[in-house]
Structure formats: structure tokens, C-alpha cells
Amino acid sequence: MYKFFLTVLLFIVSTQVQAFDAAAGKVTGKVMDAVSKQPIEYATITVLNKSTKNVVNGTITDGTGSFVIKGLAPGNYIFKIQSLGYQEYTINTVSVQKNASINLPVIALVKQENVLQGVTVTAKKPLVENKIDKMVFNAEKDLTSQSGVATDLLKKVPMVSVDVDGNVQLAGSSSIQFLINGRPSTAFGNNIADVLQAIPASQIKSIEVITNPGAKYDASGLGGIINIILKDNHAKGINGNLSLTAGTLLQNGSFNLTARKKNFGINAFVSGGARLRSTTSNTVDRASIDTLNKTNVALLQSGTSRFTRHGMQSGIGFDWTLDSMNNISGGVNYNLFGYAGSGFVNQTQTTTDIMNGGNVLSDIASFSNSNGGFHFHNIDANLNYKKTFAKPDQELDISLNSSFGHNHGYSNSEQFLVPSDSKFFGTQNDNPGTNNVHVLTVDYTQPITSKIKFGTGGRVTLTDINSTASILSLNNNTGNYYFDSTQSNHLNYHQQVYAVYSELSFPVGTLFDAKVGGRYERTEINDYYSNAISQVKTPGYNTFVPSVYFIRKLTGNSTLKISYSKRIERPSYQDLNPFVNTSDPKNISTGNPYLQPQIGNRYELSYNKQINNIGSFMVAAFYRTSNHDIQPYVVFYPDYTVGDSVFTNVSVSTRQNIGLEKNIGINLFSSIDVSNALNLRTNMFFYERNTINALDPGYNSNSFNYHINLNASYQFKHDVAAEVFGNFRSARNEVQGRYPSFTTYSFAVRKQFWNKKGSLALTAVNVFSQYLDQRTVLTGPNFTTNNLRQIPFRSIGLNFTWKFGKLEFKKDDNTKPDSGGNGLDNG
């Protein structure tokens, strides 16, 4: 099916491409030094449409100073010629006729006087850029996160909040599609929090946030898309940077190297991080009612756990400009993430009689030891082809991304009665698996007029997952472990998603610019769970995802935007896997193979104003609904059977389609330059959440949630800067309870040296308290659970950064608007 679809799509696109190439013209020329008469290599030729001033083409000169520009449509053009150390040369009018071949006179460039060598000159970028369908957080400008990890940066991004464990929410939703450099990875299919905490902040160039993705984007992720852009360098020659951080809690480092000559560039990087071994204390107090036996059961667990986390990323990529209209790029990355921990718990369980005045029927004391871990490694490979045309904004993109992942989880647990010290429970779990994803994408954009643009394309996503859980259980009679076939599990999960889309950008008179689109996705699933009660074929389903954007440019450098998009969240294989984790026999977790996908609708109204020489202000209001909303759900059982084993007084946690969730909220962001040295910024997010519980009618939830952060930075002199950041997140309410609030704060100071190529930064996080206290309260039919965790959070780190290589003068391209001619950005 998908092969036929791709064949037809590529045929249509190639036919259109050939039609638009038929009448193209060609311009040749040569650039030389005005005095020495020697050819100038690597001179940049930029071609602009004379009427719209849009950049339509460009190239660089070869070793003889010559250049060729092909594929120019009939019309008038401006040619700009630039080279390091020379004055810019402009040809105001070059008229190109149909099928014409024009040879320009020799272009002689005049040297500039007093040119500084080895310096990069760029225009100042704002910290946050607000575009038609996304926000861009320029992470390189942030100071307090320099020695941290990706989650430290995400705390500062508008619409984004991060809890103390590194779990991320976007506009109040944890259903997020994460990308790295615009591409998916199997790494995010496992533990997203661990992956994000293993990426050094020094490796990140920017973070793109797309709350209402257009039809061009994949439909998954109710909250939207977060795209992490890693650092790169397009300067000629050999360039690189090194970053090393030593800290009391976190250590990380990164190294980037780029080599570019003429039209070919290659880049390589390696980065990694580790969270040093630390101890977390944990207390659980659960009160439950056994309505059948008329008893109350009080369970108290108290213990500590020690864990460590590590991660590493490496990769090599290339970028090859075949000519002025054709580019090929690609790369291969290797990623490795994991964690390991161990701990012990002291436990008492007291059972009292409801009917006879609370008489104590039993009082059992025990303690348990446990250890476990998870390791994941994968290879990501990508190959991309991009073709541009003489007509502005006409382009074809074809990309193939493959990710091959291997994971291995393990856990061991044993329990002993007190004071006899006799072992009465033990389990050992070994869980290897594979996760492979292949994505083929074709996108084509065709400008109909200078202000109307049509886009179309398609995508095929193939996901194959295999996982085996081998469980050994303790035989209380012999003291030996045996293979427990009733708890062991094997799964095969295969998912295919076929998608096509189209979108149209156009002005509506002089009122506003619009972009409307639709995306159709077909999902096919073939899955097998060895210990499911019955193998039920998951039916395929169709999803139509519309999106609408309206933007109006107002006076005073401000914009108003209204947008809508529909989204889908397919349950992950971890959510579906019915494997029962009994490592803590009083708190069991399992998957749910009968989960349905969530369907979300999101509406947004936003206003953005850029205040010249002062700063910027943005406000965004949203309303989102989520049907078949998936949330963690806990059910209390007096007796729970798993295979041949019966567990008593147990809470079972799984993922369920709760019902309907509604969210309405507002985000405020501002950045103000109080003076040339002092900058203040704030990010505030408030939303009301209403959950209608279809599983347990009457246990609905209404809550008000918010998070606020403040940031101040001061440039003492040209090479010393300081920054302070404070962040507060309110308690988060789900359908069954209240998850804790928390406060973090950090200080940083940075000293630059070696002509600003080197720097040292000292960062301190929560220096006045070693732990964060996290209290959780969960309530359901016949039980209430109070949980307190004390998480080590205080951290002091020292970061060293060094940039090396020959750097060049570089100008921001102010001639090419974000709009592509009509104020709309295709992302």
C-alpha cells in the first residue's frame, strides 16, 4: 500500500518539477581582486527578486573565481557579491529572459581597510523568537543553564514546565512529540526524562516549541512538538568548540568539530553526562478498606534508594551543495543512556477490625532489598535531499530516517520478615528488547503567486518493537528460584502510519494572512502479547487532522495570531504491555493492551509585540480538550492474582482512558532591556483543568495550576556577566490526587577570555537546601496514599568552554523574511 502511495506521490512531484524547470535561465560570471587581478575563491553570490527583495538563489565562486547560477525564471534580479575583507558589490538589475544564458562582465572587488581578522560579527538575536507556528528559544544566550542539561533549559521556555524528576509538560500536557534536529529517535520512545537529563545544555543551540503544529507535521502529541536543535557551524575552514562541566551532582561535556571547504562540509560531535550517585529517602503511608472482610489496613513503608544516571551521544554528518539548487545532507548518530539504583524499605502492615472497635487482627513487620537498572543504546541514520527552484519558495524535500534501538532492563527484589530475618518473597526480572523506527518523508512547496503558496507531501512511519521479560520467582519451600511462566512475558508490536497532507497559505485582502491545511493518517497495528487473557486484533483506524492559522500584523511592530489544530496521541508499547511488575508486591504496575488513542483539539489566541531597543512581550491564551484522555490510574485490591501467586493489600497502577479532560489557560512572557547591561525577563503560565472521570463516576477533578519564573542578567563589563533565575511550579492535580509543587533557583557568573573564545562559568542550584521535599496525595475508592520523597537537588558546577578555529564575518540575512512572502512560516 505505502509503496504504491509513494510511487504516485513522487511521480506527481517530479512531473511538476520538470514543468517548472523548462523555461529556466542561466547566469555566469567571474569575481577577481581589483588590484591584483587574482581570482577570488569562496565569494558569495546572492540573487534577489528585484520586485519582492526575496532571496531566490545563490552560490559561491570556485578556485578560478567563476560561478554559475542556473534555473532562474524570466524576470529582473539583483545580484550581490560579498567576500571576506572586500567591499560588497551590487548589480542592481540583471534581466533574465526565457531560456536565456547571460555572461556577466568580470566583477572586481575592492578591499576594505582596517578589517579585523578572525572575528564573527552577527546581529543580536532575541532570547525568544515568536513565529507564525512556533516559538524559538535561543539557548546559546542563556547563562545559568550553561553547566546543566536539557531539562534546565526547558524550564525557561514559554508554555513548558518541568517537574523535579525531569518530566516535561507543554501547555499543561505531558503528551509531547520530541525531536532532535527535526528528526524522531527511538531514544525518546523509552524514558524521555532520562534522555533529556543526559543531553548537556552546552550542546544545545535552540529549542523550538510548536503548540499548534500545521498539517505538514506528524499528528502525534496532544501538547505539541518540542524540537531540540544541537549546535552546528557553517563557517568555512575548520572550527569547533569544547565544553566541560564538573559539578557536585552533575558532570557533562561536549565536543564539536566542523570542517568546510567550498560546497562540502562535515561535522562530528560527542557529548555526555552523568548524575553522580545520590540518595533519596521515601515514605509511603497508605490507608485502605477491605469491604469484603470488614477490615482497615494501614501500610507504612520507609526507606532510601541510591541511583546514578549516565548518557552519551555521538555523531558524524555531512552537507553537500551539489549546485545552487541541489543539496544532499545526512548523518549517523550513536546514543547511549541508562541508570542504575539500589535501595531498602522497612515496612509495617497493621490490620484492624472495623466491626469490633478497631481490634488489631495482625501486625506484620518486614524489610526489603532491591536493585535494578535500565540501559539503552541506538543508532540513528538520516539522508536528506533538498531541491530549490528559480521561483522563490518553490522547493522539494525528501528525507529518510531510521533508528535502531536496543534496551535492557533488569530488577531484583527480596523481602524478609522481622525479626526472624526469613526470606518470604523474591523475584528477578530480566527484560531485553529492540525498538526500530523507519520514516520516509516527502514535502513539496509550490508558490502560486508571490503571496499564495501551496504545500503537499506524505510520510510513512514503520515501528517494530520486540520485548521479552523473563521472571524468576522464589520457591518458599526450597529457597531456590524458578522460571515463572505465569509472570514472564513476550510482546511483538508493529505499527504502520501512512499520512498525506496539503496546506495553502494566502492573504485575505489586507485583513490578515492565513494558512489552512489538512492531514490524513491511516494507522495499522499488528501486536501480540504472550500473557494477555486473549489475543484481540487491534483494528486499524483513520484520523483526519485539520489546522488553521490566521495572523494579522498590527502597527507598532506587533502581531495577532489565531490558530487551531487537532492532534492524536497513540498509546506507547510500554502503556500497552500487560507485563506485571511485582518487584514491590504492595505496589504493582502493569500495562493496558486495550487503551484507545487520545484525540485532542486545541485553540490558541496570541499577541506578540517587539519593542524597539527595549524588549518583547507575548501573551497566549488557549483552550484544549482531550477525549479518551490517558492518565496513570491506581486501583486498590485486597487480593490480586498474578499467575499462581496471590498478592494481598496491593495497589495496582496502570494507564487508563479516564474520560474527557478540558484545559483553559494563558501564558505571559516578557523580556525587557532595562539598560545596556541589565535584562529582566519573566514567564508565567496559568491554567484551569477539568477532568470528567468515566471510570469512577463522581471522582471528577477540578484544579487551578500555574508556574512562574523570573530571570535577571547583568553584563558588568565586556567579559564578565552574571545571572539569577528563580522558578516555582504549583501543585499539579490529576484525576486521583495532588502531585507536589516545588521551587528551584540558580545563580551563575561567567568570565570570558582569549578574545571571547574561552569562558569559565560558575553555577549554583538550590544552594541553601540540600533536598526538595515532594509530597503526593492519591485518593480512590477505598484507599488514600500519602507519599513523601526527599530528593537531593543542591548542585554547584564549574563550566569551561572554548571555541577554536578560523571565524569569519557573517551577516544575518535580513532580506529573507520569515513569512516566505506572506507572513507564514512552514517550520
CSV table of C-alpha atoms in Angstrom, one decimal, residues 42-189:
chain,number,residue,atom,x,y,z
A,42,TYR,CA,34.6,31.4,-1.9
A,43,ALA,CA,33.0,34.8,-2.8
A,44,THR,CA,29.2,34.6,-2.0
A,45,ILE,CA,26.8,35.4,-4.8
A,46,THR,CA,23.2,36.3,-3.6
A,47,VAL,CA,20.3,36.6,-6.1
A,48,LEU,CA,17.3,38.6,-5.1
A,49,ASN,CA,14.0,39.1,-6.8
A,50,LYS,CA,14.0,42.9,-7.7
A,51,SER,CA,10.3,43.4,-7.0
A,52,THR,CA,9.9,41.4,-3.8
A,53,LYS,CA,13.5,41.7,-2.5
A,54,ASN,CA,13.3,38.0,-1.6
A,55,VAL,CA,16.4,35.8,-1.8
A,56,VAL,CA,15.8,33.4,-4.7
A,57,ASN,CA,19.1,31.8,-5.4
A,58,GLY,CA,22.8,31.9,-4.6
A,59,THR,CA,26.2,30.2,-4.9
A,60,ILE,CA,29.9,30.6,-4.2
A,61,THR,CA,32.8,31.0,-6.6
A,62,ASP,CA,35.3,28.2,-7.3
A,63,GLY,CA,39.1,28.3,-7.4
A,64,THR,CA,39.1,30.3,-10.6
A,65,GLY,CA,36.7,32.9,-9.2
A,66,SER,CA,33.9,31.7,-11.5
A,67,PHE,CA,30.3,31.0,-10.6
A,68,VAL,CA,27.1,29.6,-12.3
A,69,ILE,CA,23.5,30.4,-11.4
A,70,LYS,CA,21.0,28.0,-13.0
A,71,GLY,CA,17.2,27.8,-13.0
A,72,LEU,CA,16.3,31.5,-12.9
A,73,ALA,CA,12.7,32.2,-14.1
A,74,PRO,CA,12.2,35.1,-16.5
A,75,GLY,CA,12.3,38.4,-14.6
A,76,ASN,CA,14.6,41.1,-13.1
A,77,TYR,CA,17.1,40.3,-10.4
A,78,ILE,CA,19.6,42.0,-8.0
A,79,PHE,CA,23.0,40.3,-7.7
A,80,LYS,CA,25.0,40.9,-4.5
A,81,ILE,CA,28.6,39.8,-4.4
A,82,GLN,CA,30.4,39.5,-1.0
A,83,SER,CA,33.8,38.2,0.2
A,84,LEU,CA,35.6,38.4,3.5
A,85,GLY,CA,37.8,41.6,3.5
A,86,TYR,CA,36.2,43.2,0.5
A,87,GLN,CA,33.5,45.8,0.0
A,88,GLU,CA,30.2,44.5,-1.1
A,89,TYR,CA,29.4,44.8,-4.9
A,90,THR,CA,25.8,45.1,-6.1
A,91,ILE,CA,24.4,44.7,-9.7
A,92,ASN,CA,21.0,46.4,-9.4
A,93,THR,CA,19.4,44.9,-12.5
A,94,VAL,CA,20.0,41.6,-14.3
A,95,SER,CA,17.2,40.9,-16.8
A,96,VAL,CA,16.7,37.2,-17.5
A,97,GLN,CA,14.7,36.1,-20.5
A,98,LYS,CA,13.2,32.6,-21.2
A,99,ASN,CA,15.9,30.0,-21.8
A,100,ALA,CA,18.5,32.9,-21.7
A,101,SER,CA,22.2,32.4,-21.0
A,102,ILE,CA,23.8,35.5,-19.6
A,103,ASN,CA,27.5,36.1,-19.0
A,104,LEU,CA,28.2,39.0,-16.7
A,105,PRO,CA,31.2,41.3,-17.0
A,106,VAL,CA,34.1,40.5,-14.7
A,107,ILE,CA,33.3,41.7,-11.2
A,108,ALA,CA,36.3,43.4,-9.5
A,109,LEU,CA,36.1,43.7,-5.7
A,110,VAL,CA,37.9,46.4,-3.7
A,111,LYS,CA,39.5,45.6,-0.4
A,112,GLN,CA,38.2,47.1,2.8
A,113,GLU,CA,40.5,49.0,5.1
A,114,ASN,CA,41.1,48.1,8.8
A,115,VAL,CA,39.2,44.8,8.7
A,116,LEU,CA,39.5,42.8,11.9
A,117,GLN,CA,40.6,39.2,11.3
A,118,GLY,CA,39.3,36.0,12.9
A,119,VAL,CA,36.1,37.6,14.3
A,120,THR,CA,32.5,36.7,13.7
A,121,VAL,CA,30.1,39.7,13.5
A,122,THR,CA,26.4,38.8,13.9
A,123,ALA,CA,23.2,40.7,14.6
A,124,LYS,CA,21.9,40.3,18.1
A,125,LYS,CA,19.1,37.7,18.3
A,126,PRO,CA,16.4,37.9,20.9
A,127,LEU,CA,16.2,35.2,23.5
A,128,VAL,CA,12.7,34.1,22.3
A,129,GLU,CA,11.5,34.5,18.7
A,130,ASN,CA,7.8,34.1,18.1
A,131,LYS,CA,6.9,32.9,14.5
A,132,ILE,CA,3.6,32.0,12.9
A,133,ASP,CA,3.5,28.4,14.1
A,134,LYS,CA,6.4,28.1,16.6
A,135,MET,CA,8.5,29.8,19.3
A,136,VAL,CA,12.3,29.6,19.2
A,137,PHE,CA,14.2,29.7,22.5
A,138,ASN,CA,17.8,30.7,21.6
A,139,ALA,CA,19.6,28.6,24.3
A,140,GLU,CA,23.0,29.9,23.5
A,141,LYS,CA,22.1,33.2,25.1
A,142,ASP,CA,21.2,31.6,28.4
A,143,LEU,CA,23.8,31.6,31.2
A,144,THR,CA,22.5,29.8,34.3
A,145,SER,CA,21.9,26.6,32.3
A,146,GLN,CA,25.4,26.6,30.8
A,147,SER,CA,26.6,23.8,33.1
A,148,GLY,CA,23.2,22.0,33.3
A,149,VAL,CA,21.3,19.7,31.0
A,150,ALA,CA,18.4,19.9,28.5
A,151,THR,CA,15.7,20.0,31.3
A,152,ASP,CA,17.4,23.0,32.8
A,153,LEU,CA,16.8,24.9,29.6
A,154,LEU,CA,13.3,23.6,29.1
A,155,LYS,CA,12.3,25.2,32.5
A,156,LYS,CA,12.8,28.6,30.9
A,157,VAL,CA,10.9,28.1,27.7
A,158,PRO,CA,7.4,29.7,27.4
A,159,MET,CA,4.5,27.2,27.7
A,160,VAL,CA,6.9,24.5,29.1
A,161,SER,CA,7.1,23.2,32.7
A,162,VAL,CA,9.4,20.5,34.1
A,163,ASP,CA,8.8,18.7,37.4
A,164,VAL,CA,11.6,17.7,39.8
A,165,ASP,CA,12.0,14.3,38.1
A,166,GLY,CA,12.6,15.9,34.7
A,167,ASN,CA,9.1,15.0,33.3
A,168,VAL,CA,8.1,17.7,30.8
A,169,GLN,CA,4.7,19.3,30.1
A,170,LEU,CA,3.8,21.5,27.2
A,171,ALA,CA,0.8,23.8,27.8
A,172,GLY,CA,-0.2,21.5,30.7
A,173,SER,CA,0.1,18.3,28.7
A,174,SER,CA,2.7,15.5,29.0
A,175,SER,CA,1.8,14.2,25.6
A,176,ILE,CA,4.7,15.7,23.6
A,177,GLN,CA,6.4,14.7,20.4
A,178,PHE,CA,10.2,15.2,21.0
A,179,LEU,CA,12.6,15.7,18.0
A,180,ILE,CA,16.3,16.2,17.7
A,181,ASN,CA,17.3,18.4,14.8
A,182,GLY,CA,13.8,17.9,13.4
A,183,ARG,CA,14.0,14.1,13.4
A,184,PRO,CA,12.5,11.4,15.6
A,185,SER,CA,14.6,8.9,17.5
A,186,THR,CA,13.9,5.6,19.3
A,187,ALA,CA,15.7,7.1,22.3
A,188,PHE,CA,12.5,9.2,23.1
A,189,GLY,CA,10.4,6.0,22.9
